[in-house]
Structure formats: C-alpha cells, structure tokens
Amino acid sequence: VHWPGRMQLITLPSGQKILLDGAHNPDGAAALRVAVQTHFPESKPAIILGIFRDKDSASMCRSLAPLAGRMLLTPVHSERTENPMRLMSACREANPNAPLEICASLAEALEKSAHEPFVIIAGSLYLVGEAMELLHLSPAPDSDEKSLNEWSQANP
C-alpha cells in the first residue's frame, strides 16, 4: 500500500532525506517513534512538528522529542493549530538536550533545516500536506478545500 504522508521517505537532489508522517495522535506518534528507532537507529533527525490544539500534544511530544537532534516547532495552517510556544515545554521536558526553535511557518522551518541530513515532518496531516506542496510532491489544489475540515462549536 502506498499512502502518501504516512512513513513517506523522500530524498531531495541535495541528498537530504525527509520522512513525512502525519503522526497526528498519540498512537500515530508512538508508531512513528518505533519505526524511526527500528529503521534509523543511529539517527538524530531534525524534527519539524506542528500539532492541532485539540490533540494530546504532550503525549505526542513525549513520543517524538527524544528522537530529535533538533526540533523546529511550527504552526499548522489552520485555525485549529496549537501555538508552538505551548509545545516547547513538553518537548523540552521530553528531550532537554535538543535545541528547540519556534518557526513562523513550515516554509521557514524547511529553510532552517535545509542543511540537516535527515528531517522528519510530523504532528498533523495538514502539516504533511503543506510539506508535500512546498516540496513539489503534490500539486497545490486549484481551490482551497481546507475550510471544509474546519469546525467550531455551534451556538445554540
């Protein structure tokens, strides 16, 4: 099965490897952790992480931060995004040795990690979808349908 954005490993012309995985909940983050430990046991990748605020971000950070040599925390392009500053303390607690950096966007995080040999992008399927567009792995849609997945509590 080929499932774009789920354990999708790409190699850029520069030789940089990027692993895309939605890992958008605690079980997904734990599965990504096991896969990275199994298939890349010696690596300390840069992790670009963006999570929705309605997810258990603390648990996800506990799973993923220990893998990182460096973490770049970014908002997800959605009104549901968690503020990256709120992710910082959970990531720091899970991996006090990894440098943490807040980025204003995924594009900025990709630019700042361009020299890293191995990068993981995870925490949200939206984030992975945006990464696929920025990395030219999938075309940008003709119309923005992301709003179809946005929700808010209805007023009675």
PDB file of C-alpha atoms in Angstrom:
ATOM      1  CA  VAL A   1       0.000   0.000   0.000  1.00  0.00           C
ATOM      2  CA  HIS A   2       1.246   3.453  -0.861  1.00  0.00           C
ATOM      3  CA  TRP A   3      -0.225   6.036   1.493  1.00  0.00           C
ATOM      4  CA  PRO A   4       1.212   9.496   0.819  1.00  0.00           C
ATOM      5  CA  GLY A   5       2.252  11.273   4.002  1.00  0.00           C
ATOM      6  CA  ARG A   6       2.451   8.088   6.057  1.00  0.00           C
ATOM      7  CA  MET A   7       6.039   6.939   6.556  1.00  0.00           C
ATOM      8  CA  GLN A   8       6.885   8.503   3.189  1.00  0.00           C
ATOM      9  CA  LEU A   9      10.634   8.806   2.815  1.00  0.00           C
ATOM     10  CA  ILE A  10      11.914  11.111   0.117  1.00  0.00           C
ATOM     11  CA  THR A  11      15.432  12.031  -0.897  1.00  0.00           C
ATOM     12  CA  LEU A  12      15.963  15.520  -2.278  1.00  0.00           C
ATOM     13  CA  PRO A  13      18.516  16.214  -5.043  1.00  0.00           C
ATOM     14  CA  SER A  14      20.807  17.576  -2.296  1.00  0.00           C
ATOM     15  CA  GLY A  15      20.827  14.118  -0.678  1.00  0.00           C
ATOM     16  CA  GLN A  16      18.748  15.273   2.291  1.00  0.00           C
ATOM     17  CA  LYS A  17      16.265  12.661   3.469  1.00  0.00           C
ATOM     18  CA  ILE A  18      12.838  13.794   4.630  1.00  0.00           C
ATOM     19  CA  LEU A  19      10.388  11.469   6.343  1.00  0.00           C
ATOM     20  CA  LEU A  20       6.774  12.619   6.165  1.00  0.00           C
ATOM     21  CA  ASP A  21       4.342  11.104   8.628  1.00  0.00           C
ATOM     22  CA  GLY A  22       1.081  12.614   9.839  1.00  0.00           C
ATOM     23  CA  ALA A  23       1.530  11.118  13.333  1.00  0.00           C
ATOM     24  CA  HIS A  24      -1.487  13.232  14.296  1.00  0.00           C
ATOM     25  CA  ASN A  25      -2.395  11.488  17.552  1.00  0.00           C
ATOM     26  CA  PRO A  26      -0.564   9.694  20.399  1.00  0.00           C
ATOM     27  CA  ASP A  27      -0.792   6.265  18.752  1.00  0.00           C
ATOM     28  CA  GLY A  28       0.494   7.630  15.452  1.00  0.00           C
ATOM     29  CA  ALA A  29       3.356   9.420  17.201  1.00  0.00           C
ATOM     30  CA  ALA A  30       4.253   6.230  19.096  1.00  0.00           C
ATOM     31  CA  ALA A  31       4.199   4.222  15.844  1.00  0.00           C
ATOM     32  CA  LEU A  32       6.460   6.796  14.180  1.00  0.00           C
ATOM     33  CA  ARG A  33       8.853   6.619  17.144  1.00  0.00           C
ATOM     34  CA  VAL A  34       9.089   2.810  16.869  1.00  0.00           C
ATOM     35  CA  ALA A  35       9.600   2.981  13.098  1.00  0.00           C
ATOM     36  CA  VAL A  36      12.380   5.560  13.389  1.00  0.00           C
ATOM     37  CA  GLN A  37      14.091   3.619  16.187  1.00  0.00           C
ATOM     38  CA  THR A  38      13.856   0.439  14.104  1.00  0.00           C
ATOM     39  CA  HIS A  39      14.842   1.747  10.673  1.00  0.00           C
ATOM     40  CA  PHE A  40      17.099   4.681  11.609  1.00  0.00           C
ATOM     41  CA  PRO A  41      18.526   3.602  14.975  1.00  0.00           C
ATOM     42  CA  GLU A  42      21.615   5.809  14.908  1.00  0.00           C
ATOM     43  CA  SER A  43      19.944   8.956  13.603  1.00  0.00           C
ATOM     44  CA  LYS A  44      19.191  12.159  15.475  1.00  0.00           C
ATOM     45  CA  PRO A  45      16.967  13.885  12.937  1.00  0.00           C
ATOM     46  CA  ALA A  46      15.722  17.418  12.931  1.00  0.00           C
ATOM     47  CA  ILE A  47      12.010  17.178  13.660  1.00  0.00           C
ATOM     48  CA  ILE A  48       9.586  19.745  12.327  1.00  0.00           C
ATOM     49  CA  LEU A  49       6.486  19.460  14.480  1.00  0.00           C
ATOM     50  CA  GLY A  50       3.091  21.120  14.240  1.00  0.00           C
ATOM     51  CA  ILE A  51       0.006  19.885  16.095  1.00  0.00           C
ATOM     52  CA  PHE A  52      -3.656  20.853  16.408  1.00  0.00           C
ATOM     53  CA  ARG A  53      -4.675  22.188  19.820  1.00  0.00           C
ATOM     54  CA  ASP A  54      -7.450  19.572  20.184  1.00  0.00           C
ATOM     55  CA  LYS A  55      -4.857  16.769  20.153  1.00  0.00           C
ATOM     56  CA  ASP A  56      -2.896  15.312  23.080  1.00  0.00           C
ATOM     57  CA  SER A  57       0.214  17.261  22.194  1.00  0.00           C
ATOM     58  CA  ALA A  58       2.025  16.475  25.455  1.00  0.00           C
ATOM     59  CA  SER A  59       1.863  12.750  24.763  1.00  0.00           C
ATOM     60  CA  MET A  60       2.911  13.270  21.158  1.00  0.00           C
ATOM     61  CA  CYS A  61       5.893  15.368  22.271  1.00  0.00           C
ATOM     62  CA  ARG A  62       6.890  12.655  24.765  1.00  0.00           C
ATOM     63  CA  SER A  63       6.986  10.137  21.914  1.00  0.00           C
ATOM     64  CA  LEU A  64       8.765  12.226  19.298  1.00  0.00           C
ATOM     65  CA  ALA A  65      11.068  14.693  21.068  1.00  0.00           C
ATOM     66  CA  PRO A  66      13.506  12.025  22.381  1.00  0.00           C
ATOM     67  CA  LEU A  67      14.295  11.098  18.751  1.00  0.00           C
ATOM     68  CA  ALA A  68      15.400  14.609  17.829  1.00  0.00           C
ATOM     69  CA  GLY A  69      18.805  16.144  17.487  1.00  0.00           C
ATOM     70  CA  ARG A  70      16.962  19.427  16.927  1.00  0.00           C
ATOM     71  CA  MET A  71      13.296  20.476  16.946  1.00  0.00           C
ATOM     72  CA  LEU A  72      11.595  23.152  14.892  1.00  0.00           C
ATOM     73  CA  LEU A  73       8.096  23.909  16.163  1.00  0.00           C
ATOM     74  CA  THR A  74       5.675  25.487  13.735  1.00  0.00           C
ATOM     75  CA  PRO A  75       2.009  26.334  13.496  1.00  0.00           C
ATOM     76  CA  VAL A  76      -0.223  24.256  11.249  1.00  0.00           C
ATOM     77  CA  HIS A  77      -2.002  26.277   8.568  1.00  0.00           C
ATOM     78  CA  SER A  78      -5.421  26.011  10.280  1.00  0.00           C
ATOM     79  CA  GLU A  79      -7.432  27.859  12.890  1.00  0.00           C
ATOM     80  CA  ARG A  80      -7.113  24.671  14.977  1.00  0.00           C
ATOM     81  CA  THR A  81      -3.328  24.954  15.303  1.00  0.00           C
ATOM     82  CA  GLU A  82      -1.620  24.737  18.652  1.00  0.00           C
ATOM     83  CA  ASN A  83       0.638  27.660  19.449  1.00  0.00           C
ATOM     84  CA  PRO A  84       4.198  26.350  19.015  1.00  0.00           C
ATOM     85  CA  MET A  85       5.191  28.095  22.266  1.00  0.00           C
ATOM     86  CA  ARG A  86       2.865  25.677  24.086  1.00  0.00           C
ATOM     87  CA  LEU A  87       4.659  22.708  22.535  1.00  0.00           C
ATOM     88  CA  MET A  88       8.027  23.973  23.669  1.00  0.00           C
ATOM     89  CA  SER A  89       7.774  22.991  27.344  1.00  0.00           C
ATOM     90  CA  ALA A  90       6.556  19.442  26.576  1.00  0.00           C
ATOM     91  CA  CYS A  91       9.330  18.946  24.019  1.00  0.00           C
ATOM     92  CA  ARG A  92      11.968  20.400  26.338  1.00  0.00           C
ATOM     93  CA  GLU A  93      10.841  18.097  29.167  1.00  0.00           C
ATOM     94  CA  ALA A  94      10.968  15.042  26.879  1.00  0.00           C
ATOM     95  CA  ASN A  95      14.378  15.954  25.419  1.00  0.00           C
ATOM     96  CA  PRO A  96      16.270  18.633  27.348  1.00  0.00           C
ATOM     97  CA  ASN A  97      19.331  18.231  25.094  1.00  0.00           C
ATOM     98  CA  ALA A  98      17.729  19.030  21.745  1.00  0.00           C
ATOM     99  CA  PRO A  99      17.824  22.653  20.643  1.00  0.00           C
ATOM    100  CA  LEU A 100      14.287  23.988  20.168  1.00  0.00           C
ATOM    101  CA  GLU A 101      13.301  26.705  17.751  1.00  0.00           C
ATOM    102  CA  ILE A 102       9.969  28.333  17.010  1.00  0.00           C
ATOM    103  CA  CYS A 103       9.299  28.993  13.317  1.00  0.00           C
ATOM    104  CA  ALA A 104       6.551  31.225  11.963  1.00  0.00           C
ATOM    105  CA  SER A 105       5.714  28.759   9.190  1.00  0.00           C
ATOM    106  CA  LEU A 106       6.547  25.394   7.728  1.00  0.00           C
ATOM    107  CA  ALA A 107       8.362  27.149   4.888  1.00  0.00           C
ATOM    108  CA  GLU A 108      10.646  28.829   7.440  1.00  0.00           C
ATOM    109  CA  ALA A 109      11.245  25.512   9.228  1.00  0.00           C
ATOM    110  CA  LEU A 110      12.156  23.832   5.941  1.00  0.00           C
ATOM    111  CA  GLU A 111      14.548  26.662   5.116  1.00  0.00           C
ATOM    112  CA  LYS A 112      16.196  26.469   8.554  1.00  0.00           C
ATOM    113  CA  SER A 113      16.602  22.691   8.311  1.00  0.00           C
ATOM    114  CA  ALA A 114      17.847  22.604   4.706  1.00  0.00           C
ATOM    115  CA  HIS A 115      21.378  21.670   5.827  1.00  0.00           C
ATOM    116  CA  GLU A 116      20.209  18.764   8.035  1.00  0.00           C
ATOM    117  CA  PRO A 117      20.884  15.308   6.552  1.00  0.00           C
ATOM    118  CA  PHE A 118      17.629  13.832   7.926  1.00  0.00           C
ATOM    119  CA  VAL A 119      14.388  15.669   8.716  1.00  0.00           C
ATOM    120  CA  ILE A 120      11.074  14.350   9.999  1.00  0.00           C
ATOM    121  CA  ILE A 121       7.893  16.353   9.438  1.00  0.00           C
ATOM    122  CA  ALA A 122       5.071  15.194  11.692  1.00  0.00           C
ATOM    123  CA  GLY A 123       2.205  16.050  14.019  1.00  0.00           C
ATOM    124  CA  SER A 124      -0.583  16.831  11.562  1.00  0.00           C
ATOM    125  CA  LEU A 125      -1.853  15.559   8.252  1.00  0.00           C
ATOM    126  CA  TYR A 126      -2.394  19.218   7.314  1.00  0.00           C
ATOM    127  CA  LEU A 127       1.278  19.936   8.002  1.00  0.00           C
ATOM    128  CA  VAL A 128       2.360  16.954   5.903  1.00  0.00           C
ATOM    129  CA  GLY A 129       0.024  18.027   3.093  1.00  0.00           C
ATOM    130  CA  GLU A 130       1.533  21.503   3.138  1.00  0.00           C
ATOM    131  CA  ALA A 131       5.026  19.970   3.124  1.00  0.00           C
ATOM    132  CA  MET A 132       4.114  17.868   0.089  1.00  0.00           C
ATOM    133  CA  GLU A 133       3.032  21.029  -1.733  1.00  0.00           C
ATOM    134  CA  LEU A 134       6.144  23.004  -0.702  1.00  0.00           C
ATOM    135  CA  LEU A 135       8.425  20.111  -1.692  1.00  0.00           C
ATOM    136  CA  HIS A 136       6.551  19.757  -5.014  1.00  0.00           C
ATOM    137  CA  LEU A 137       5.481  16.192  -4.238  1.00  0.00           C
ATOM    138  CA  SER A 138       1.857  17.046  -4.924  1.00  0.00           C
ATOM    139  CA  PRO A 139       0.346  19.940  -6.818  1.00  0.00           C
ATOM    140  CA  ALA A 140      -1.294  22.785  -4.967  1.00  0.00           C
ATOM    141  CA  PRO A 141      -5.063  22.379  -5.307  1.00  0.00           C
ATOM    142  CA  ASP A 142      -6.994  24.652  -7.650  1.00  0.00           C
ATOM    143  CA  SER A 143      -9.257  25.640  -4.774  1.00  0.00           C
ATOM    144  CA  ASP A 144      -8.619  25.631  -1.061  1.00  0.00           C
ATOM    145  CA  GLU A 145     -10.858  22.981   0.466  1.00  0.00           C
ATOM    146  CA  LYS A 146      -9.200  23.032   3.876  1.00  0.00           C
ATOM    147  CA  SER A 147     -12.075  25.073   5.276  1.00  0.00           C
ATOM    148  CA  LEU A 148     -14.332  22.046   4.762  1.00  0.00           C
ATOM    149  CA  ASN A 149     -12.457  20.362   7.604  1.00  0.00           C
ATOM    150  CA  GLU A 150     -12.543  23.339   9.967  1.00  0.00           C
ATOM    151  CA  TRP A 151     -15.102  23.229  12.699  1.00  0.00           C
ATOM    152  CA  SER A 152     -16.319  25.335  15.526  1.00  0.00           C
ATOM    153  CA  GLN A 153     -18.826  24.761  18.257  1.00  0.00           C
ATOM    154  CA  ALA A 154     -22.294  25.742  17.062  1.00  0.00           C
ATOM    155  CA  ASN A 155     -24.126  28.391  19.031  1.00  0.00           C
ATOM    156  CA  PRO A 156     -27.415  27.085  20.482  1.00  0.00           C
TER     157      PRO A 156
END
